[in-house]
Amino acid sequence: MGDIEVPESHPRYQSLLTRHRIEAGVEKGITSKQGLIAEGRGEAFDYLLGERTLDSADEAERAAAAHLLLARHPVVSVNGNVAALCPAELVELADAVGADLEVNLFNRTEERVRAIADHLREHGAGEVKGLTADERVPGLDHERAKVDADGIHDADVVLVPLEDGDRAEALGRMGKTELVVDLNPLSRSPRTAAVPIVDNVIRAIPNITRYARDLRDAPREELEAIVEAFDREAALADAERAIREGGD
Ligand code: ATP
Ligand code: MG
């Protein structure tokens, strides 16, 4: 990001960089205006967390990697905010675990789906799903329900960074294992997830990839043990405690 004039020593360097990426995403037509509001909410929580990955989030990231490696058909769902924030990192994660990338938007327009798919391809993606939209998630209104039959609809494990609460619940009702990245531990989306990851996507995605690479050759029993040992309630409670009380 050589195009912004914020010295790296600036105490808010990372959040200013993030904000700039979202702004550039809006200009490029990949992030919605609603995405600016979501960014603001995220920044507030990240500030309270000390802009770092909690140990409990790190464990959730490891459990997410194990789920993705065990999956029959993992899919990484991509919206306008994550596409703007960490496109290359999403492509790397999908490669590391053999997942599909599918554009899945709350405020869906064909134009924006196409712009995000192009943006991901500019960052190294091969096939990007989400344009066919030939299936529906039951229990959601038409536009919000659109998914690809051979993508999210068929997936057993879905990583949904910054998903809306209604859609997270609807995917859960379809029996999918949901891995949700969301900085707000009180939001419905992480609360419905098998693995709630309360961390900034810009830290969470590369860390899941790192664990996936570490665990790539691990036996299934080891991956299953990691999944089994993960405690979603404890992870949510720890994030809430860190936000309310600060400290480790
Ligand atoms: P609720 O789930 O309580 O109904 P919402 O999901 O409708 O609220 P949004 O503003 O759409 O509210 O949600 C955006 C969510 O994404 C917020 O919880 C915010 O903390 C989170 N978020 C924003 N930016 C990031 C980021 N970079 N990394 C992780 N989470 C983020
Ligand atoms: Mg939410």
Short mmCIF file of C-alpha atoms and ligand atoms in Angstrom, two decimals, residues 41 162-166 168 180-182 184 186-191, ligand 2:
data_model
loop_
_atom_site.label_atom_id
_atom_site.label_comp_id
_atom_site.label_asym_id
_atom_site.label_seq_id
_atom_site.Cartn_x
_atom_site.Cartn_y
_atom_site.Cartn_z
CA ARG A 41 -18.03 -1.35 13.78
CA LEU A 162 -18.31 -11.09 8.34
CA GLU A 163 -21.57 -12.85 7.60
CA ASP A 164 -24.94 -11.37 8.41
CA GLY A 165 -26.79 -13.06 11.30
CA ASP A 166 -29.83 -14.23 9.29
CA ALA A 168 -25.43 -17.48 9.16
CA VAL A 180 -17.30 -17.34 11.15
CA VAL A 181 -14.80 -14.51 11.48
CA ASP A 182 -16.34 -11.53 13.26
CA ASN A 184 -18.10 -8.71 17.61
CA LEU A 186 -22.11 -10.66 20.64
CA SER A 187 -23.20 -10.66 17.01
CA ARG A 188 -25.52 -13.49 15.97
CA SER A 189 -23.20 -14.68 13.21
CA PRO A 190 -20.33 -15.85 15.45
CA ARG A 191 -22.88 -17.07 18.00
MG MG B 2 -23.33 -9.77 12.58
#
